[in-house]
PDB file of C-alpha atoms in Angstrom:
ATOM      1  CA  MET A   1      -2.498  16.460  13.709  1.00 95.00           C
ATOM      2  CA  LYS A   2      -0.018  14.037  11.978  1.00 97.00           C
ATOM      3  CA  ARG A   3      -1.580  10.888  10.668  1.00 98.00           C
ATOM      4  CA  ILE A   4       0.031   7.347  10.589  1.00 98.00           C
ATOM      5  CA  VAL A   5      -1.085   4.257   8.770  1.00 98.00           C
ATOM      6  CA  ILE A   6       0.632   1.085   9.847  1.00 98.00           C
ATOM      7  CA  LEU A   7       1.022  -2.055   7.594  1.00 98.00           C
ATOM      8  CA  ALA A   8       1.867  -5.263   9.240  1.00 97.00           C
ATOM      9  CA  SER A   9       1.832  -8.970   8.475  1.00 95.00           C
ATOM     10  CA  GLY A  10       2.298 -10.746  11.784  1.00 93.00           C
ATOM     11  CA  SER A  11       1.567 -10.616  15.452  1.00 94.00           C
ATOM     12  CA  GLY A  12       1.957  -6.854  15.721  1.00 95.00           C
ATOM     13  CA  THR A  13       4.071  -6.284  18.810  1.00 95.00           C
ATOM     14  CA  ASN A  14       5.859  -3.314  17.179  1.00 96.00           C
ATOM     15  CA  ALA A  15       2.565  -1.902  15.866  1.00 97.00           C
ATOM     16  CA  GLU A  16       1.066  -2.175  19.445  1.00 97.00           C
ATOM     17  CA  ASN A  17       4.170  -0.469  20.833  1.00 97.00           C
ATOM     18  CA  ILE A  18       3.800   2.403  18.377  1.00 98.00           C
ATOM     19  CA  VAL A  19       0.037   2.747  19.124  1.00 97.00           C
ATOM     20  CA  LYS A  20       0.770   2.849  22.914  1.00 97.00           C
ATOM     21  CA  TYR A  21       3.646   5.309  22.502  1.00 97.00           C
ATOM     22  CA  PHE A  22       1.345   7.822  20.745  1.00 97.00           C
ATOM     23  CA  ALA A  23      -1.729   7.138  22.863  1.00 95.00           C
ATOM     24  CA  GLY A  24      -3.145  10.338  24.217  1.00 89.00           C
ATOM     25  CA  SER A  25      -0.912  12.467  21.849  1.00 93.00           C
ATOM     26  CA  ASN A  26      -2.441  15.726  20.580  1.00 95.00           C
ATOM     27  CA  ASP A  27       0.024  15.663  17.702  1.00 96.00           C
ATOM     28  CA  VAL A  28      -0.134  12.118  16.291  1.00 97.00           C
ATOM     29  CA  GLU A  29      -2.991   9.919  15.361  1.00 97.00           C
ATOM     30  CA  ILE A  30      -2.769   6.201  14.226  1.00 98.00           C
ATOM     31  CA  VAL A  31      -5.393   6.252  11.508  1.00 97.00           C
ATOM     32  CA  SER A  32      -5.490   2.572  10.762  1.00 98.00           C
ATOM     33  CA  ILE A  33      -3.638  -0.681  10.838  1.00 98.00           C
ATOM     34  CA  LEU A  34      -3.816  -2.751   7.676  1.00 98.00           C
ATOM     35  CA  SER A  35      -2.580  -6.294   7.066  1.00 98.00           C
ATOM     36  CA  ASN A  36      -2.117  -8.570   4.066  1.00 97.00           C
ATOM     37  CA  LYS A  37      -3.206 -11.478   6.162  1.00 96.00           C
ATOM     38  CA  LYS A  38      -6.825 -11.715   7.386  1.00 96.00           C
ATOM     39  CA  ASP A  39      -5.839 -13.875  10.353  1.00 96.00           C
ATOM     40  CA  ALA A  40      -2.793 -11.838  11.444  1.00 97.00           C
ATOM     41  CA  TYR A  41      -2.885 -11.251  15.257  1.00 97.00           C
ATOM     42  CA  VAL A  42      -2.084  -7.552  14.608  1.00 98.00           C
ATOM     43  CA  LEU A  43      -5.687  -7.141  13.633  1.00 98.00           C
ATOM     44  CA  THR A  44      -6.819  -8.493  17.029  1.00 97.00           C
ATOM     45  CA  ARG A  45      -4.350  -6.138  18.669  1.00 97.00           C
ATOM     46  CA  ALA A  46      -5.707  -3.171  16.661  1.00 97.00           C
ATOM     47  CA  ALA A  47      -9.320  -4.092  17.686  1.00 97.00           C
ATOM     48  CA  ASN A  48      -8.240  -4.320  21.324  1.00 97.00           C
ATOM     49  CA  LEU A  49      -6.557  -0.925  21.123  1.00 96.00           C
ATOM     50  CA  GLY A  50      -9.608   0.656  19.401  1.00 96.00           C
ATOM     51  CA  ILE A  51      -7.714   1.341  16.134  1.00 97.00           C
ATOM     52  CA  SER A  52      -9.464   1.093  12.777  1.00 97.00           C
ATOM     53  CA  HIS A  53      -8.121  -2.070  10.946  1.00 97.00           C
ATOM     54  CA  ALA A  54      -8.671  -4.192   7.879  1.00 97.00           C
ATOM     55  CA  SER A  55      -7.067  -6.757   5.758  1.00 97.00           C
ATOM     56  CA  PHE A  56      -6.420  -6.892   2.042  1.00 97.00           C
ATOM     57  CA  THR A  57      -5.270  -9.452  -0.539  1.00 96.00           C
ATOM     58  CA  LYS A  58      -1.960  -9.451  -2.320  1.00 95.00           C
ATOM     59  CA  ALA A  59      -3.865  -8.747  -5.510  1.00 96.00           C
ATOM     60  CA  GLU A  60      -5.595  -5.644  -4.085  1.00 97.00           C
ATOM     61  CA  PHE A  61      -2.110  -4.464  -2.942  1.00 96.00           C
ATOM     62  CA  GLU A  62      -0.435  -4.994  -6.217  1.00 95.00           C
ATOM     63  CA  SER A  63      -3.291  -3.526  -8.236  1.00 96.00           C
ATOM     64  CA  GLY A  64      -3.106  -0.098  -6.469  1.00 94.00           C
ATOM     65  CA  GLU A  65      -6.429  -0.536  -4.672  1.00 96.00           C
ATOM     66  CA  VAL A  66      -4.721  -0.351  -1.288  1.00 97.00           C
ATOM     67  CA  THR A  67      -2.812   2.685  -2.357  1.00 97.00           C
ATOM     68  CA  SER A  68      -6.094   4.436  -3.189  1.00 97.00           C
ATOM     69  CA  ILE A  69      -7.549   3.479   0.140  1.00 97.00           C
ATOM     70  CA  ILE A  70      -4.496   4.787   1.980  1.00 98.00           C
ATOM     71  CA  ARG A  71      -4.431   7.978  -0.065  1.00 97.00           C
ATOM     72  CA  GLY A  72      -8.005   8.653   1.179  1.00 97.00           C
ATOM     73  CA  MET A  73      -6.624   8.389   4.729  1.00 97.00           C
ATOM     74  CA  GLU A  74      -4.244  11.276   4.029  1.00 97.00           C
ATOM     75  CA  PRO A  75      -1.291   9.879   5.995  1.00 98.00           C
ATOM     76  CA  ASP A  76       1.768  11.873   6.814  1.00 98.00           C
ATOM     77  CA  LEU A  77       3.680   8.653   7.309  1.00 98.00           C
ATOM     78  CA  ILE A  78       3.079   4.966   6.367  1.00 98.00           C
ATOM     79  CA  VAL A  79       4.904   2.686   8.768  1.00 98.00           C
ATOM     80  CA  LEU A  80       5.824  -0.873   7.800  1.00 97.00           C
ATOM     81  CA  SER A  81       5.873  -2.904  10.999  1.00 95.00           C
ATOM     82  CA  GLY A  82       6.745  -6.543  10.219  1.00 91.00           C
ATOM     83  CA  PHE A  83       5.223  -6.172   6.803  1.00 94.00           C
ATOM     84  CA  LEU A  84       6.458  -8.893   4.378  1.00 88.00           C
ATOM     85  CA  LEU A  85       5.156  -7.873   0.982  1.00 92.00           C
ATOM     86  CA  LYS A  86       7.249  -5.853  -1.384  1.00 92.00           C
ATOM     87  CA  VAL A  87       5.671  -2.374  -1.743  1.00 94.00           C
ATOM     88  CA  PRO A  88       4.637  -1.806  -5.337  1.00 94.00           C
ATOM     89  CA  GLU A  89       6.535   0.961  -7.139  1.00 93.00           C
ATOM     90  CA  SER A  90       3.259   2.728  -7.741  1.00 93.00           C
ATOM     91  CA  MET A  91       2.778   3.068  -3.911  1.00 96.00           C
ATOM     92  CA  VAL A  92       6.358   4.275  -3.445  1.00 96.00           C
ATOM     93  CA  GLU A  93       5.678   6.923  -6.142  1.00 95.00           C
ATOM     94  CA  ALA A  94       2.431   7.877  -4.561  1.00 96.00           C
ATOM     95  CA  PHE A  95       3.961   8.471  -1.156  1.00 97.00           C
ATOM     96  CA  PRO A  96       7.609   9.701  -1.775  1.00 94.00           C
ATOM     97  CA  HIS A  97       9.622   9.704   1.462  1.00 94.00           C
ATOM     98  CA  LYS A  98       6.467   8.896   3.453  1.00 97.00           C
ATOM     99  CA  ILE A  99       6.941   5.097   3.684  1.00 98.00           C
ATOM    100  CA  ILE A 100       9.368   3.651   6.294  1.00 98.00           C
ATOM    101  CA  ASN A 101      10.372   0.226   7.406  1.00 97.00           C
ATOM    102  CA  ILE A 102      12.290  -1.352  10.344  1.00 96.00           C
ATOM    103  CA  HIS A 103      14.687  -4.158   9.523  1.00 95.00           C
ATOM    104  CA  PRO A 104      16.110  -6.394  12.236  1.00 96.00           C
ATOM    105  CA  ALA A 105      19.788  -6.075  11.198  1.00 97.00           C
ATOM    106  CA  LEU A 106      22.300  -3.477  10.293  1.00 97.00           C
ATOM    107  CA  LEU A 107      21.679  -2.978   6.540  1.00 97.00           C
ATOM    108  CA  PRO A 108      23.104  -3.438   4.053  1.00 96.00           C
ATOM    109  CA  LYS A 109      24.093  -6.729   5.746  1.00 95.00           C
ATOM    110  CA  PHE A 110      21.419  -9.410   6.087  1.00 96.00           C
ATOM    111  CA  GLY A 111      18.741  -7.680   3.940  1.00 93.00           C
ATOM    112  CA  GLY A 112      16.830  -8.482   0.776  1.00 89.00           C
ATOM    113  CA  LYS A 113      14.145 -10.937  -0.275  1.00 87.00           C
ATOM    114  CA  GLY A 114      13.546 -13.671   2.302  1.00 87.00           C
ATOM    115  CA  MET A 115      15.580 -12.000   4.995  1.00 91.00           C
ATOM    116  CA  TYR A 116      13.128 -11.296   7.805  1.00 88.00           C
ATOM    117  CA  GLY A 117      12.429 -12.366  11.368  1.00 88.00           C
ATOM    118  CA  ASP A 118      14.378 -15.347  12.683  1.00 93.00           C
ATOM    119  CA  ARG A 119      15.993 -15.926   9.334  1.00 95.00           C
ATOM    120  CA  VAL A 120      18.001 -12.655   9.877  1.00 96.00           C
ATOM    121  CA  HIS A 121      19.102 -13.584  13.352  1.00 97.00           C
ATOM    122  CA  GLU A 122      20.130 -17.135  12.315  1.00 97.00           C
ATOM    123  CA  ALA A 123      22.200 -15.602   9.516  1.00 97.00           C
ATOM    124  CA  VAL A 124      23.891 -13.076  11.855  1.00 97.00           C
ATOM    125  CA  VAL A 125      24.910 -15.833  14.206  1.00 97.00           C
ATOM    126  CA  ALA A 126      25.995 -18.251  11.454  1.00 97.00           C
ATOM    127  CA  ALA A 127      28.268 -15.467   9.971  1.00 97.00           C
ATOM    128  CA  GLY A 128      30.010 -14.965  13.340  1.00 96.00           C
ATOM    129  CA  GLU A 129      28.961 -11.275  13.491  1.00 97.00           C
ATOM    130  CA  THR A 130      30.003  -9.375  16.655  1.00 98.00           C
ATOM    131  CA  GLU A 131      27.125  -6.928  16.519  1.00 98.00           C
ATOM    132  CA  SER A 132      23.705  -6.641  15.062  1.00 98.00           C
ATOM    133  CA  GLY A 133      20.880  -4.132  15.471  1.00 98.00           C
ATOM    134  CA  ILE A 134      18.122  -2.389  13.672  1.00 98.00           C
ATOM    135  CA  THR A 135      17.851  -0.182  10.558  1.00 98.00           C
ATOM    136  CA  ILE A 136      14.961   2.223  10.041  1.00 98.00           C
ATOM    137  CA  HIS A 137      14.810   3.190   6.374  1.00 97.00           C
ATOM    138  CA  TYR A 138      12.710   4.748   3.675  1.00 97.00           C
ATOM    139  CA  ILE A 139      11.167   2.294   1.179  1.00 95.00           C
ATOM    140  CA  ASP A 140      12.104   2.231  -2.477  1.00 91.00           C
ATOM    141  CA  GLU A 141      11.419  -0.250  -5.233  1.00 85.00           C
ATOM    142  CA  ASN A 142      13.981  -2.793  -3.795  1.00 85.00           C
ATOM    143  CA  TYR A 143      13.901  -4.828  -0.617  1.00 85.00           C
ATOM    144  CA  ASP A 144      15.847  -3.207   2.167  1.00 90.00           C
ATOM    145  CA  GLN A 145      17.735  -0.794  -0.064  1.00 91.00           C
ATOM    146  CA  GLY A 146      15.999   2.550   0.643  1.00 93.00           C
ATOM    147  CA  VAL A 147      17.906   5.452   2.280  1.00 96.00           C
ATOM    148  CA  THR A 148      18.782   4.692   5.922  1.00 97.00           C
ATOM    149  CA  ILE A 149      17.238   7.043   8.504  1.00 98.00           C
ATOM    150  CA  PHE A 150      18.608   5.462  11.698  1.00 98.00           C
ATOM    151  CA  GLN A 151      20.559   2.555  12.962  1.00 98.00           C
ATOM    152  CA  ALA A 152      21.097   1.210  16.507  1.00 98.00           C
ATOM    153  CA  LYS A 153      23.472  -1.581  17.441  1.00 98.00           C
ATOM    154  CA  CYS A 154      23.743  -4.342  20.011  1.00 98.00           C
ATOM    155  CA  PRO A 155      26.542  -6.737  20.669  1.00 98.00           C
ATOM    156  CA  VAL A 156      26.396 -10.327  19.513  1.00 98.00           C
ATOM    157  CA  LEU A 157      28.430 -12.527  21.893  1.00 97.00           C
ATOM    158  CA  PRO A 158      30.102 -15.801  20.731  1.00 96.00           C
ATOM    159  CA  THR A 159      27.668 -17.713  23.025  1.00 97.00           C
ATOM    160  CA  ASP A 160      24.465 -15.887  21.686  1.00 97.00           C
ATOM    161  CA  THR A 161      21.812 -17.953  19.928  1.00 97.00           C
ATOM    162  CA  PRO A 162      19.583 -16.594  17.317  1.00 97.00           C
ATOM    163  CA  HIS A 163      16.939 -16.336  20.015  1.00 97.00           C
ATOM    164  CA  ASP A 164      19.311 -14.251  22.185  1.00 98.00           C
ATOM    165  CA  VAL A 165      20.065 -11.849  19.260  1.00 98.00           C
ATOM    166  CA  ALA A 166      16.270 -11.629  18.513  1.00 97.00           C
ATOM    167  CA  THR A 167      15.693 -10.496  22.111  1.00 97.00           C
ATOM    168  CA  LYS A 168      18.379  -7.865  21.964  1.00 98.00           C
ATOM    169  CA  VAL A 169      17.114  -6.555  18.534  1.00 97.00           C
ATOM    170  CA  HIS A 170      13.460  -6.440  19.708  1.00 96.00           C
ATOM    171  CA  ALA A 171      14.470  -4.307  22.671  1.00 97.00           C
ATOM    172  CA  LEU A 172      16.044  -1.888  20.183  1.00 98.00           C
ATOM    173  CA  GLU A 173      12.917  -1.910  17.976  1.00 97.00           C
ATOM    174  CA  TYR A 174      10.642  -1.134  20.893  1.00 97.00           C
ATOM    175  CA  GLU A 175      12.910   1.670  22.213  1.00 97.00           C
ATOM    176  CA  TRP A 176      13.810   3.456  18.957  1.00 98.00           C
ATOM    177  CA  PHE A 177      11.053   2.921  16.307  1.00 98.00           C
ATOM    178  CA  PRO A 178       8.394   5.081  17.922  1.00 98.00           C
ATOM    179  CA  LYS A 179      11.020   7.766  18.809  1.00 97.00           C
ATOM    180  CA  ILE A 180      12.240   7.959  15.190  1.00 98.00           C
ATOM    181  CA  ILE A 181       8.662   8.022  13.867  1.00 98.00           C
ATOM    182  CA  GLU A 182       8.069  10.922  16.249  1.00 97.00           C
ATOM    183  CA  LYS A 183      11.192  12.710  15.084  1.00 97.00           C
ATOM    184  CA  LEU A 184      10.168  12.232  11.392  1.00 97.00           C
ATOM    185  CA  LEU A 185       6.767  13.789  12.023  1.00 96.00           C
ATOM    186  CA  SER A 186       8.020  16.832  13.958  1.00 92.00           C
TER     187      SER A 186
END
């Protein structure tokens, strides 16, 4: 049985999608969903889905305490799903090539510190890009610079608003993130 730990900071739609994708699987178990925000809706989603969940502070994350807790869960993969804190180098070293992230753009464009959520889609539209998409990548010590695992693209029309781009990108996230996770675990 392959084990996944999910880290999330927000509402958790991608986390829920991943849990539902693997529901009933004999090969993959979602061990826990952890959040750096005690009031993040992802924790409510986890409770509703019957998944173990907890929150932690930034200090606990940076000190290595969360790394120790996750190590005890023996994950095969740590999935960042809308997780906004920079992963400490000590965690990257503790789980080499076992931490992945999804970014709502085609990296290396529109990545880095502060580039998340609607900010990314606003930047894509403002730059007049003709396409956007998702990048699933391994985590390293820098924001959005780890080795790319997979990208999927969608068109950006001249009439598209940031909301339109977000809708297209979310559809790619929901379709591809669980499939790529499954592929990495097989």
